[in-house]
Amino acid sequence: MKKLQYILIPVLLAMAVTLLASCNSKGGKRTAPSGNSATSGTLVIACDASFENIMQEEIEVFEFCYPHASILPYYIDDKAATDSVVLGKARVAVLTHPLTKEQTQYLRERKRVAKTKQIAVDAIAVIVNPENPVENLSVKELQEILTGKVTRWDELWPTKLGDIQVIFDHSGSSIVKYMSDSLMNGQKFPDNVYSANTIPGVFEAVRERRNAIGLVGVSWISTDLKTADMSTEEKFKTLEADDTTTTDFVTDVKVLPIRRNNSLVAVKPYQAYIFDGTYPLYRSIYMVNTGASGSLANGFFSFVTSFQGQKLIQTTGVLPALVSHRQVEVN
């Protein structure tokens, strides 16, 4: 069976070399400026819970590089994360959308400027129990499941699984909003849609129920074959190299390939298929920074949007915004 492998092209290599020079091989155990600066102090960030895996990687490596920096993340729903950064409870937010004109104006009236940058493109992965015989779904079939038009697996595939149970993380999640906005056309979810309260809960439900179907961000199913078992120090050292990052998916659930309605080809949410739009369920990830110049908020924002931060994002299976890719196939 073929696997996809991606070669990272360091378009910002000069920036990476400069940044790496600031951290020694022992993880930056050195004297740092006291108080709050671009590399020291405390920062509160509000992050859409769908992107927890991504931000944890960024935070761990950043704090390893700058040990006098302390970043406190709150993984909450998209609306709560937006409110937190607008109301000043957090200086940085990670969202599925930029701030609105009204929100930006609200900040300006309080002498705060919001700097926003797209940091990645996420995909929504569709997962089922490994014993589910369904091999793929079209966007239309997924839409029919979500709207309640299709309620049994045998309406889609020869199987005795019976009724379909749809599992989301929780009703206020950005994944629910994405599906509602993109596929539901304003229709309400049917009675066979359930909340697991957390993203790990979605996995647990799918593993335990043969008839369940779950929806999660792609970073929750991805495994970097090189960095999965690395320490933070080892992960940091890999950022120096212009090497290949290879990702695969977890095996305790089955990741369904999805096809567009006008296509016979169904694909899984590999980065190459997110990049060229073949995989149809994707959305942008934005970072909003309202910190002052020279603050830790600015320092962390710069790190995430740099070559290093973008390379870390690539290891999570999400498509980074500022790194070029090319696709190759290997046996």
Short mmCIF file of C-alpha atoms in Angstrom, two decimals:
data_model
loop_
_atom_site.label_atom_id
_atom_site.label_comp_id
_atom_site.label_asym_id
_atom_site.label_seq_id
_atom_site.Cartn_x
_atom_site.Cartn_y
_atom_site.Cartn_z
CA MET A 1 0.00 0.00 0.00
CA LYS A 2 1.29 3.45 -0.81
CA LYS A 3 1.79 6.16 1.74
CA LEU A 4 2.18 9.86 1.12
CA GLN A 5 5.39 11.57 2.11
CA TYR A 6 5.96 15.30 2.19
CA ILE A 7 9.18 17.20 1.71
CA LEU A 8 9.45 20.49 3.56
CA ILE A 9 11.04 23.32 1.56
CA PRO A 10 12.60 25.87 3.93
CA VAL A 11 11.52 29.10 2.28
CA LEU A 12 12.31 30.95 5.48
CA LEU A 13 15.57 29.19 6.32
CA ALA A 14 17.49 32.37 7.05
CA MET A 15 14.96 33.31 9.70
CA ALA A 16 15.21 29.86 11.20
CA VAL A 17 19.00 30.05 11.48
CA THR A 18 18.73 33.39 13.26
CA LEU A 19 16.13 32.07 15.67
CA LEU A 20 18.05 28.86 16.36
CA ALA A 21 21.16 30.82 17.21
CA SER A 22 19.31 32.36 20.14
CA CYS A 23 18.89 28.96 21.81
CA ASN A 24 21.80 26.82 22.81
CA SER A 25 21.94 23.03 22.57
CA LYS A 26 20.81 22.67 26.19
CA GLY A 27 17.48 24.29 25.52
CA GLY A 28 18.33 27.89 26.23
CA LYS A 29 19.56 27.54 29.85
CA ARG A 30 20.92 31.04 30.00
CA THR A 31 20.27 34.39 31.59
CA ALA A 32 17.12 36.00 30.23
CA PRO A 33 15.80 39.51 30.71
CA SER A 34 13.59 39.94 33.75
CA GLY A 35 9.96 40.97 33.46
CA ASN A 36 7.85 40.73 30.35
CA SER A 37 9.56 40.72 26.97
CA ALA A 38 9.27 38.89 23.67
CA THR A 39 10.88 35.83 25.28
CA SER A 40 9.96 36.11 28.97
CA GLY A 41 6.99 36.70 31.22
CA THR A 42 3.52 35.18 31.29
CA LEU A 43 1.00 35.03 28.46
CA VAL A 44 -2.62 33.84 28.49
CA ILE A 45 -3.93 32.50 25.18
CA ALA A 46 -7.42 31.32 24.27
CA CYS A 47 -7.53 28.50 21.76
CA ASP A 48 -10.34 26.69 19.99
CA ALA A 49 -10.26 23.22 21.61
CA SER A 50 -10.08 21.61 18.16
CA PHE A 51 -6.51 22.89 17.88
CA GLU A 52 -5.19 21.84 21.29
CA ASN A 53 -2.73 19.33 19.81
CA ILE A 54 -1.27 22.00 17.55
CA MET A 55 -0.81 24.65 20.21
CA GLN A 56 0.62 22.23 22.76
CA GLU A 57 3.46 21.45 20.36
CA GLU A 58 4.12 25.15 19.80
CA ILE A 59 4.02 25.99 23.51
CA GLU A 60 6.29 23.12 24.60
CA VAL A 61 9.02 23.94 22.10
CA PHE A 62 8.75 27.71 22.63
CA GLU A 63 9.04 27.34 26.42
CA PHE A 64 11.94 24.91 25.96
CA CYS A 65 13.74 27.47 23.83
CA TYR A 66 12.84 30.35 26.16
CA PRO A 67 12.64 28.94 29.71
CA HIS A 68 11.70 32.32 31.22
CA ALA A 69 8.48 32.35 29.21
CA SER A 70 5.29 30.87 30.62
CA ILE A 71 2.31 30.43 28.31
CA LEU A 72 -1.05 29.57 29.87
CA PRO A 73 -3.48 28.11 27.30
CA TYR A 74 -7.23 27.82 27.74
CA TYR A 75 -8.80 25.31 25.33
CA ILE A 76 -12.40 26.38 24.95
CA ASP A 77 -15.03 26.71 22.25
CA ASP A 78 -14.54 29.14 19.38
CA LYS A 79 -17.00 31.75 20.65
CA ALA A 80 -15.48 31.78 24.13
CA ALA A 81 -11.99 32.10 22.65
CA THR A 82 -13.12 35.04 20.50
CA ASP A 83 -14.77 36.77 23.46
CA SER A 84 -11.64 36.25 25.58
CA VAL A 85 -9.33 38.06 23.20
CA VAL A 86 -11.83 40.85 22.43
CA LEU A 87 -12.56 41.51 26.12
CA GLY A 88 -8.88 41.38 27.08
CA LYS A 89 -8.94 38.17 29.12
CA ALA A 90 -6.37 36.76 26.70
CA ARG A 91 -3.83 38.56 24.53
CA VAL A 92 -3.70 35.84 21.85
CA ALA A 93 -6.42 33.65 20.37
CA VAL A 94 -6.40 30.75 17.90
CA LEU A 95 -9.64 30.69 15.92
CA THR A 96 -11.28 29.46 12.72
CA HIS A 97 -11.91 33.03 11.54
CA PRO A 98 -10.49 36.56 11.75
CA LEU A 99 -12.16 39.07 14.03
CA THR A 100 -15.09 40.99 12.58
CA LYS A 101 -14.89 44.69 11.72
CA GLU A 102 -16.99 45.45 14.80
CA GLN A 103 -14.67 43.47 17.07
CA THR A 104 -11.60 45.11 15.56
CA GLN A 105 -13.14 48.54 16.04
CA TYR A 106 -14.03 47.68 19.64
CA LEU A 107 -10.36 46.93 20.29
CA ARG A 108 -9.17 50.12 18.57
CA GLU A 109 -11.47 52.21 20.74
CA ARG A 110 -9.63 50.71 23.71
CA LYS A 111 -6.26 51.42 22.09
CA ARG A 112 -5.54 47.80 21.26
CA VAL A 113 -4.59 46.62 17.80
CA ALA A 114 -5.37 43.10 16.57
CA LYS A 115 -2.77 41.52 14.29
CA THR A 116 -4.22 38.49 12.53
CA LYS A 117 -2.49 35.87 10.44
CA GLN A 118 -3.55 32.58 8.92
CA ILE A 119 -1.28 29.93 10.41
CA ALA A 120 -2.66 26.72 8.90
CA VAL A 121 -5.44 24.88 7.10
CA ASP A 122 -7.20 22.19 9.10
CA ALA A 123 -9.26 19.29 7.77
CA ILE A 124 -12.27 17.66 9.38
CA ALA A 125 -11.63 13.91 9.61
CA VAL A 126 -14.49 11.41 9.54
CA ILE A 127 -13.82 8.40 11.77
CA VAL A 128 -15.69 5.13 12.32
CA ASN A 129 -15.17 1.90 14.22
CA PRO A 130 -12.51 -0.39 12.64
CA GLU A 131 -15.20 -3.05 12.17
CA ASN A 132 -17.35 -0.74 10.04
CA PRO A 133 -17.20 -2.11 6.44
CA VAL A 134 -17.94 1.24 4.76
CA GLU A 135 -14.96 2.16 2.58
CA ASN A 136 -15.71 5.83 1.80
CA LEU A 137 -18.40 8.51 1.77
CA SER A 138 -19.30 11.31 -0.60
CA VAL A 139 -19.98 14.80 0.67
CA LYS A 140 -23.65 14.29 -0.23
CA GLU A 141 -23.83 11.05 1.78
CA LEU A 142 -22.27 12.75 4.78
CA GLN A 143 -24.76 15.59 4.39
CA GLU A 144 -27.63 13.10 4.31
CA ILE A 145 -26.35 11.49 7.50
CA LEU A 146 -26.05 14.84 9.29
CA THR A 147 -29.51 16.00 8.23
CA GLY A 148 -31.18 12.70 9.15
CA LYS A 149 -32.14 11.77 5.60
CA VAL A 150 -30.00 8.65 5.97
CA THR A 151 -30.24 7.00 9.40
CA ARG A 152 -29.02 3.44 8.79
CA TRP A 153 -25.70 2.12 7.51
CA ASP A 154 -27.42 -0.38 5.20
CA GLU A 155 -28.81 2.57 3.24
CA LEU A 156 -25.23 3.30 2.17
CA TRP A 157 -23.43 -0.02 2.26
CA PRO A 158 -24.20 -3.76 2.57
CA THR A 159 -23.93 -4.19 6.34
CA LYS A 160 -25.86 -5.27 9.44
CA LEU A 161 -24.65 -2.38 11.60
CA GLY A 162 -28.10 -0.80 11.82
CA ASP A 163 -28.78 2.75 13.04
CA ILE A 164 -26.13 5.44 12.61
CA GLN A 165 -24.97 7.40 15.67
CA VAL A 166 -23.22 10.72 14.91
CA ILE A 167 -20.72 11.86 17.55
CA PHE A 168 -19.42 15.44 17.93
CA ASP A 169 -17.27 16.80 20.76
CA HIS A 170 -19.90 19.26 22.02
CA SER A 171 -22.72 21.40 20.69
CA GLY A 172 -20.73 24.65 20.75
CA SER A 173 -17.66 23.37 18.94
CA SER A 174 -16.32 24.90 15.75
CA ILE A 175 -16.64 21.51 14.04
CA VAL A 176 -20.39 21.53 14.67
CA LYS A 177 -20.55 25.09 13.30
CA TYR A 178 -18.49 24.13 10.24
CA MET A 179 -20.76 21.21 9.41
CA SER A 180 -23.87 23.29 10.04
CA ASP A 181 -22.69 26.15 7.84
CA SER A 182 -21.13 24.05 5.07
CA LEU A 183 -23.41 21.02 4.75
CA MET A 184 -26.62 21.49 6.70
CA ASN A 185 -28.12 24.47 4.82
CA GLY A 186 -29.74 25.73 7.99
CA GLN A 187 -31.35 22.41 8.90
CA LYS A 188 -31.37 21.13 12.46
CA PHE A 189 -29.38 18.10 13.55
CA PRO A 190 -31.53 14.97 13.98
CA ASP A 191 -32.04 12.98 17.19
CA ASN A 192 -29.23 10.52 16.39
CA VAL A 193 -26.54 13.21 16.86
CA TYR A 194 -24.78 13.07 20.22
CA SER A 195 -22.23 15.08 22.19
CA ALA A 196 -19.24 13.33 23.76
CA ASN A 197 -18.28 16.54 25.68
CA THR A 198 -14.61 16.23 24.66
CA ILE A 199 -12.64 15.27 21.57
CA PRO A 200 -11.09 12.22 23.32
CA GLY A 201 -14.67 11.30 24.14
CA VAL A 202 -15.46 11.15 20.42
CA PHE A 203 -12.70 8.59 19.95
CA GLU A 204 -13.89 6.56 22.92
CA ALA A 205 -17.45 6.46 21.58
CA VAL A 206 -16.32 5.42 18.10
CA ARG A 207 -14.04 2.69 19.46
CA GLU A 208 -16.83 1.29 21.62
CA ARG A 209 -19.74 1.57 19.17
CA ARG A 210 -19.57 -0.21 15.83
CA ASN A 211 -22.35 1.96 14.38
CA ALA A 212 -20.90 5.34 15.42
CA ILE A 213 -19.38 8.00 13.16
CA GLY A 214 -17.27 10.80 14.62
CA LEU A 215 -15.95 14.12 13.34
CA VAL A 216 -12.65 15.57 14.60
CA GLY A 217 -9.86 17.89 13.47
CA VAL A 218 -7.11 16.14 11.51
CA SER A 219 -4.44 16.84 14.15
CA TRP A 220 -6.26 14.39 16.46
CA ILE A 221 -5.76 11.46 14.09
CA SER A 222 -2.26 12.28 12.84
CA THR A 223 1.00 10.77 13.98
CA ASP A 224 4.35 12.20 12.95
CA LEU A 225 6.42 9.08 12.27
CA LYS A 226 9.61 10.91 13.21
CA THR A 227 8.67 13.00 16.24
CA ALA A 228 5.89 11.02 17.95
CA ASP A 229 8.18 9.57 20.62
CA MET A 230 10.68 12.43 20.82
CA SER A 231 11.36 14.56 23.85
CA THR A 232 10.85 18.32 23.57
CA GLU A 233 14.61 18.77 23.24
CA GLU A 234 14.77 16.27 20.39
CA LYS A 235 11.83 17.94 18.65
CA PHE A 236 13.56 21.29 18.96
CA LYS A 237 16.74 19.93 17.35
CA THR A 238 14.80 18.61 14.35
CA LEU A 239 13.79 22.19 13.52
CA GLU A 240 17.32 22.90 12.33
CA ALA A 241 17.11 20.36 9.54
CA ASP A 242 15.70 20.75 6.07
CA ASP A 243 14.32 17.24 6.14
CA THR A 244 11.23 15.23 5.32
CA THR A 245 8.21 15.09 7.59
CA THR A 246 6.09 11.98 7.22
CA THR A 247 2.69 11.64 8.82
CA ASP A 248 0.27 8.76 9.12
CA PHE A 249 -3.01 8.21 10.93
CA VAL A 250 -3.86 6.45 14.17
CA THR A 251 -5.03 2.85 13.85
CA ASP A 252 -7.46 2.47 16.75
CA VAL A 253 -10.19 4.07 14.61
CA LYS A 254 -10.85 3.92 10.88
CA VAL A 255 -10.38 7.15 8.94
CA LEU A 256 -12.85 7.27 6.07
CA PRO A 257 -11.82 8.64 2.68
CA ILE A 258 -14.20 11.37 1.48
CA ARG A 259 -14.98 12.23 -2.13
CA ARG A 260 -16.55 15.25 -3.73
CA ASN A 261 -19.99 14.70 -5.22
CA ASN A 262 -18.70 15.01 -8.78
CA SER A 263 -15.67 12.75 -8.23
CA LEU A 264 -15.12 9.00 -8.18
CA VAL A 265 -11.93 9.42 -6.17
CA ALA A 266 -12.16 9.39 -2.37
CA VAL A 267 -9.16 10.52 -0.32
CA LYS A 268 -8.14 10.73 3.31
CA PRO A 269 -7.13 14.11 4.82
CA TYR A 270 -3.44 13.95 4.02
CA GLN A 271 -1.70 17.30 3.75
CA ALA A 272 -1.22 17.08 -0.02
CA TYR A 273 -4.96 16.61 -0.53
CA ILE A 274 -5.74 19.49 1.81
CA PHE A 275 -3.24 21.61 -0.13
CA ASP A 276 -4.74 20.97 -3.56
CA GLY A 277 -8.37 20.93 -2.39
CA THR A 278 -9.02 17.28 -3.28
CA TYR A 279 -10.08 16.63 0.29
CA PRO A 280 -13.33 18.61 0.57
CA LEU A 281 -13.70 19.22 4.32
CA TYR A 282 -11.21 21.90 5.33
CA ARG A 283 -11.06 25.27 7.08
CA SER A 284 -8.48 27.93 7.92
CA ILE A 285 -6.85 28.47 11.30
CA TYR A 286 -6.01 32.02 12.38
CA MET A 287 -3.93 33.46 15.18
CA VAL A 288 -5.02 36.82 16.60
CA ASN A 289 -2.49 38.84 18.60
CA THR A 290 -3.49 41.92 20.59
CA GLY A 291 -0.27 42.22 22.56
CA ALA A 292 1.89 45.33 22.68
CA SER A 293 5.09 45.64 20.70
CA GLY A 294 7.94 43.76 22.36
CA SER A 295 5.61 41.68 24.54
CA LEU A 296 5.57 37.92 24.99
CA ALA A 297 2.38 37.86 22.90
CA ASN A 298 4.35 39.28 19.99
CA GLY A 299 7.23 36.89 20.60
CA PHE A 300 5.00 33.80 20.58
CA PHE A 301 3.03 35.10 17.58
CA SER A 302 6.31 35.56 15.68
CA PHE A 303 7.46 32.05 16.63
CA VAL A 304 4.27 30.31 15.49
CA THR A 305 4.31 32.15 12.15
CA SER A 306 8.04 31.57 11.59
CA PHE A 307 9.74 28.70 9.76
CA GLN A 308 10.13 26.81 13.04
CA GLY A 309 6.56 27.22 14.16
CA GLN A 310 5.22 26.28 10.75
CA LYS A 311 7.37 23.16 10.67
CA LEU A 312 5.94 22.13 14.04
CA ILE A 313 2.43 22.56 12.65
CA GLN A 314 3.31 20.27 9.78
CA THR A 315 4.16 17.46 12.20
CA THR A 316 0.56 17.52 13.49
CA GLY A 317 -0.92 16.61 10.10
CA VAL A 318 -2.38 20.08 9.59
CA LEU A 319 -1.28 22.03 6.52
CA PRO A 320 0.95 24.99 7.54
CA ALA A 321 0.23 28.31 5.87
CA LEU A 322 3.75 29.51 5.08
CA VAL A 323 5.64 26.45 3.92
CA SER A 324 5.79 25.15 0.37
CA HIS A 325 5.08 21.46 -0.25
CA ARG A 326 5.48 18.91 -2.93
CA GLN A 327 4.01 15.45 -2.95
CA VAL A 328 5.86 12.22 -3.65
CA GLU A 329 4.79 8.61 -3.38
CA VAL A 330 6.85 5.82 -1.94
CA ASN A 331 6.18 2.10 -1.80
#
